[in-house]
mmCIF file of C-alpha atoms in Angstrom:
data_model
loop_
_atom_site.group_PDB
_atom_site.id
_atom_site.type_symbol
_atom_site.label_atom_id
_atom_site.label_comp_id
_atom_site.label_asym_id
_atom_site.label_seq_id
_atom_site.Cartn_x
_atom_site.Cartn_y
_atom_site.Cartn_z
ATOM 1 C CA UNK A 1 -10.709 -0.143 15.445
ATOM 2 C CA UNK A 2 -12.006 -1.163 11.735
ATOM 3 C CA UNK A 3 -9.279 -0.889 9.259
ATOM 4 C CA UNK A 4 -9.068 -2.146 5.978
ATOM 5 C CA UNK A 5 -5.548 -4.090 5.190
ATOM 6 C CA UNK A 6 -4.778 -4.094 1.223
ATOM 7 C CA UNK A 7 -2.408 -7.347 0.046
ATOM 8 C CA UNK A 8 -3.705 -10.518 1.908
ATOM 9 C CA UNK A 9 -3.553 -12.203 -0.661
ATOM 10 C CA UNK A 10 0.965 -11.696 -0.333
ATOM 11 C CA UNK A 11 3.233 -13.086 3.005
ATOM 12 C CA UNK A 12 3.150 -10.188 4.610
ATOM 13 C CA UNK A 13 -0.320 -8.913 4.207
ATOM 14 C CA UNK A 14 -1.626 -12.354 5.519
ATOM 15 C CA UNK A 15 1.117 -12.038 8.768
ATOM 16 C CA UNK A 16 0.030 -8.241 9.372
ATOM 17 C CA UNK A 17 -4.004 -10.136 8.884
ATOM 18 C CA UNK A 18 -3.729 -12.625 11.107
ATOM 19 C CA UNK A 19 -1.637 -9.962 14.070
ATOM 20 C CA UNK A 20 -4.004 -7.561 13.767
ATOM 21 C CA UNK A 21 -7.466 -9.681 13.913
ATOM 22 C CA UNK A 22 -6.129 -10.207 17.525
ATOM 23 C CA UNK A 23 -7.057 -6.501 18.385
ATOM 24 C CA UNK A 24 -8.441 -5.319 15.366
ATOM 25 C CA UNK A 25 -11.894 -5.712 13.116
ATOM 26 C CA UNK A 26 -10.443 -6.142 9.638
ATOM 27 C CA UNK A 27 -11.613 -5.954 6.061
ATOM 28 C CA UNK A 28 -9.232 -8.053 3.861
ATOM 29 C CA UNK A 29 -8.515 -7.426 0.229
ATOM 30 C CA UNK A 30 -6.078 -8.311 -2.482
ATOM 31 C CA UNK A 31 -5.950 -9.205 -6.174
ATOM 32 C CA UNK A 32 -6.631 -13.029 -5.847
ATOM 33 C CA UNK A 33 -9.942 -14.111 -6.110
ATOM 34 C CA UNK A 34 -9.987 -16.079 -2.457
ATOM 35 C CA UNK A 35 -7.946 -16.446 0.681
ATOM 36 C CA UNK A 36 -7.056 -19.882 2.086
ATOM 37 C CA UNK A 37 -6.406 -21.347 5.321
ATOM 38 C CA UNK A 38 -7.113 -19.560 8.271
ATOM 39 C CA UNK A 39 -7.722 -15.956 6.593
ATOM 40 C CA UNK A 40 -10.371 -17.890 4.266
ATOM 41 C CA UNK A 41 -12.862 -17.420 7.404
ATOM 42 C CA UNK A 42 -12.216 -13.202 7.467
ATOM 43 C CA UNK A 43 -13.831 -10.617 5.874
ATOM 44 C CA UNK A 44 -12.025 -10.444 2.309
ATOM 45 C CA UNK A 45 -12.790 -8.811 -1.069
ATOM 46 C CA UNK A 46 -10.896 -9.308 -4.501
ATOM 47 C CA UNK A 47 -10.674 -5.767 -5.733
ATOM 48 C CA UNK A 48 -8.486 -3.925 -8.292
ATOM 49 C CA UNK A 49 -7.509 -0.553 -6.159
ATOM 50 C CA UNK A 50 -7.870 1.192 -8.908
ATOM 51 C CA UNK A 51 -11.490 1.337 -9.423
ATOM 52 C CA UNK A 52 -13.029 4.189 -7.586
ATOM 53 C CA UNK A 53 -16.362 2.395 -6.442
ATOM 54 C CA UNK A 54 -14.189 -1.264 -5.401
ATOM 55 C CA UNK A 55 -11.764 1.153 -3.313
ATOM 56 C CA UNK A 56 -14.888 2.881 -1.861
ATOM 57 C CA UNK A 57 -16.798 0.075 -1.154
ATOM 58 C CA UNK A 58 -13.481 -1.160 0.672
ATOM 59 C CA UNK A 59 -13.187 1.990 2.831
ATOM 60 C CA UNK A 60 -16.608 2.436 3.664
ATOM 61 C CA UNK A 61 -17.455 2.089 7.521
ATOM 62 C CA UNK A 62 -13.579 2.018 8.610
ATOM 63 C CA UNK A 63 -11.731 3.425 10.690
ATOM 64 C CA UNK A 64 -7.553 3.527 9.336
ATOM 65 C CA UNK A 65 -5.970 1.751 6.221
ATOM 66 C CA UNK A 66 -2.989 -0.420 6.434
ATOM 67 C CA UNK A 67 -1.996 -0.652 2.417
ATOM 68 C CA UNK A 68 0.864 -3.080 2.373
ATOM 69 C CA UNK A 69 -0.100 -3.970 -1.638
ATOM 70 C CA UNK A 70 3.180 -1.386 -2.434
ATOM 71 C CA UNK A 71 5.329 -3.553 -0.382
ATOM 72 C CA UNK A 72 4.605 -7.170 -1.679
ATOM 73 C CA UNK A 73 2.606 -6.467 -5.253
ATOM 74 C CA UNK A 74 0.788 -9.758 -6.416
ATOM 75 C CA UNK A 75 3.211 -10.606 -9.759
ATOM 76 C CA UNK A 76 2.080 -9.403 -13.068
ATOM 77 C CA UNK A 77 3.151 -10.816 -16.287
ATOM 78 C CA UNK A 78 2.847 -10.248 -20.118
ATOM 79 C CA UNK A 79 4.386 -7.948 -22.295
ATOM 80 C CA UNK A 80 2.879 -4.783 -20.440
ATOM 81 C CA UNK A 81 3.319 -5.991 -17.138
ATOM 82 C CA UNK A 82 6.337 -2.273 -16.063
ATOM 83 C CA UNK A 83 3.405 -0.400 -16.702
ATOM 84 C CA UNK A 84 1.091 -1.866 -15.389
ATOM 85 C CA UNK A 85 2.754 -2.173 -12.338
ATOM 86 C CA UNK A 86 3.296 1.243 -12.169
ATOM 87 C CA UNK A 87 -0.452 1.863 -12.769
ATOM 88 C CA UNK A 88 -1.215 0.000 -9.661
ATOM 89 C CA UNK A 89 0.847 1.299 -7.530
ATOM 90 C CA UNK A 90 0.796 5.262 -8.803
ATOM 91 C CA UNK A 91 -3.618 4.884 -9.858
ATOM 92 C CA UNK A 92 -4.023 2.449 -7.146
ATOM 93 C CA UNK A 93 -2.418 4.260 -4.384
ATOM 94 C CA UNK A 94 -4.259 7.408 -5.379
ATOM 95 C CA UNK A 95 -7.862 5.935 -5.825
ATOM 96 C CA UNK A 96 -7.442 4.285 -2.362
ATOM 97 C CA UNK A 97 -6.095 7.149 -0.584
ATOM 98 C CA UNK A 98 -8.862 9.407 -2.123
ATOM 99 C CA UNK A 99 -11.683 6.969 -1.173
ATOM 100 C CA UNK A 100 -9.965 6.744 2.193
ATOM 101 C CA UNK A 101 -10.279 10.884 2.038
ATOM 102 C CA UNK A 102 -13.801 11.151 1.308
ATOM 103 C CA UNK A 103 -14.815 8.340 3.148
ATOM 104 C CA UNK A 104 -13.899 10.521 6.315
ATOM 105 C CA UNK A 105 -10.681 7.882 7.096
ATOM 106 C CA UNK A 106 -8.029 10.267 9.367
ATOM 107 C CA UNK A 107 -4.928 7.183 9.212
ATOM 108 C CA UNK A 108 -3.353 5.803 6.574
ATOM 109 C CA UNK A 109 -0.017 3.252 7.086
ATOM 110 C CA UNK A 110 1.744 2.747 4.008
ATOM 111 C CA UNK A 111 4.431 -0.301 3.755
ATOM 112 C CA UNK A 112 7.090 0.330 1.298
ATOM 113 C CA UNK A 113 10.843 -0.960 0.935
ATOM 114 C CA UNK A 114 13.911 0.240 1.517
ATOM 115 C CA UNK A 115 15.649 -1.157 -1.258
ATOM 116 C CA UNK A 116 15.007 1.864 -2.386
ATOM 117 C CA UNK A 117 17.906 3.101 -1.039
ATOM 118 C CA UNK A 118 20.166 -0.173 -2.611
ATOM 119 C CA UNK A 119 22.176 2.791 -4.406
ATOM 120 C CA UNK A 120 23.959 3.929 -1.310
ATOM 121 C CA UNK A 121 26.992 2.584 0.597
ATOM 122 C CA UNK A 122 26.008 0.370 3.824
ATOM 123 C CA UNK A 123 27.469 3.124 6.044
ATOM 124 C CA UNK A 124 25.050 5.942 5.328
ATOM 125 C CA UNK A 125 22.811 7.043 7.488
ATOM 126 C CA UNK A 126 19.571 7.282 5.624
ATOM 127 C CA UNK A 127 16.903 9.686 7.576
ATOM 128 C CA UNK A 128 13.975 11.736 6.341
ATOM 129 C CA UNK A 129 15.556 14.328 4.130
ATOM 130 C CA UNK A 130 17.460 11.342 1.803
ATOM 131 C CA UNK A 131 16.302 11.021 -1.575
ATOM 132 C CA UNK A 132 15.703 7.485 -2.538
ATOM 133 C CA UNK A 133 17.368 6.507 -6.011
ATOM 134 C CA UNK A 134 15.423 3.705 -7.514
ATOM 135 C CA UNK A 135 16.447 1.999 -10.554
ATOM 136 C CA UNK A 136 14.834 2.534 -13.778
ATOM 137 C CA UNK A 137 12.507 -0.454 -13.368
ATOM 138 C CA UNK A 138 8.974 -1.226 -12.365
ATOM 139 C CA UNK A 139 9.683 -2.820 -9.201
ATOM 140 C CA UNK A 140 11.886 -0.369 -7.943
ATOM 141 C CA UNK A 141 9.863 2.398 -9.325
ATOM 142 C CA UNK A 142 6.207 1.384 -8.072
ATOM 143 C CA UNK A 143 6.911 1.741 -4.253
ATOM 144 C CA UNK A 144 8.388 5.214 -4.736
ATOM 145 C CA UNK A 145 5.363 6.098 -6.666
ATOM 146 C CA UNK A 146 2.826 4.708 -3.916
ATOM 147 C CA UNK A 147 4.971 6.731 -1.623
ATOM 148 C CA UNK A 148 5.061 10.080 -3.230
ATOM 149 C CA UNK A 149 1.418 9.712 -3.852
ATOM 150 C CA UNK A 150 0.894 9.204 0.121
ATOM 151 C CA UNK A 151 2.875 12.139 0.698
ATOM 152 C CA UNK A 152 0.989 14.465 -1.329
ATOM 153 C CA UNK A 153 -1.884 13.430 0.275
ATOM 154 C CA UNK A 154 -0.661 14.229 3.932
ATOM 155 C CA UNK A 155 0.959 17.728 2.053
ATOM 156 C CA UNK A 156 -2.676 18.600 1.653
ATOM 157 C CA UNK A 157 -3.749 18.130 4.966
ATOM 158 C CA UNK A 158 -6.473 14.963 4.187
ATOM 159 C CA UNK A 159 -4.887 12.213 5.665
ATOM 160 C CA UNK A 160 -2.257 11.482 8.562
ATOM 161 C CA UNK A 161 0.433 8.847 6.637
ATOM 162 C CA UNK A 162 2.836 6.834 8.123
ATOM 163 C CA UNK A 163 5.207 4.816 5.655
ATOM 164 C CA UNK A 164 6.943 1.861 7.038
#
């Protein structure tokens, strides 16, 4: 299977990289400019998700997505670094899912976090129907955007999404 993994360029994008080549033909990509070390050798393109022709250059000729950016974001800094975090994750989600869409891609894996559930006591039992409650930040706001983006997606029927 080809499938495109987004955020090599973080820990666990480069684990799920170097798993997956085992089984998998993978196109790499991530906001730094190069990979190092054994990933250096792969097929990997810098790309800013939310450009429409970088995302569909990235989807074209593949089979699934694994987009594990939400889950381990490269770090931004400066004084507008909340929004754009946000931007990446709500625009960058979106773009990628709608290249993914017209690009005739039928699976879509989504990492996210469950810190998003931090606001509950230990001994719930979180399932499908809870409601995260993220904190009014960036960081805890940007996965639960690049989930409910996903979800739309698979409401409409385009795209089978599974969030881990």
């Amino acid at each position: 299977m080809k499938v495109l993994l987004t955020g090599t360029d973080r820990p666990l994008g480069a684990l799920a990289a170097t798993r997956l080549s085992e089984t998998h033909h993978l196109r790499l990509t991530g906001s730094a400019p190069a990979l190092e070390g054994k990933l250096a050798a792969m097929d990997y393109r810098a790309a800013d998700l939310r450009v429409p022709e970088e995302a569909a250059s990235l989807v074209d000729d593949m089979d699934a997505v694994v987009h594990l950016d939400p889950y381990d974001p490269a770090p931004i800094t400066g004084a507008d670094a909340e929004q754009e975090r946000l931007d990446v994750a709500a625009r960058g989600t979106y773009v990628l899912l709608q290249s993914a869409s017209q690009a005739g891609i039928a699976r879509v894996v989504l990492g996210s976090t469950m810190a998003l559930f931090d606001s509950y006591p230990d001994d719930y039992v979180i399932e499908e129907t809870w409601q995260p409650q993220p904190d009014a930040q960036a960081e805890s706001l940007a996965p639960m955007m690049s989930e409910l983006t996903a979800r739309e997606f698979a409401r409409q029927g385009e795209l089978c999404v599974v969030c881990l």
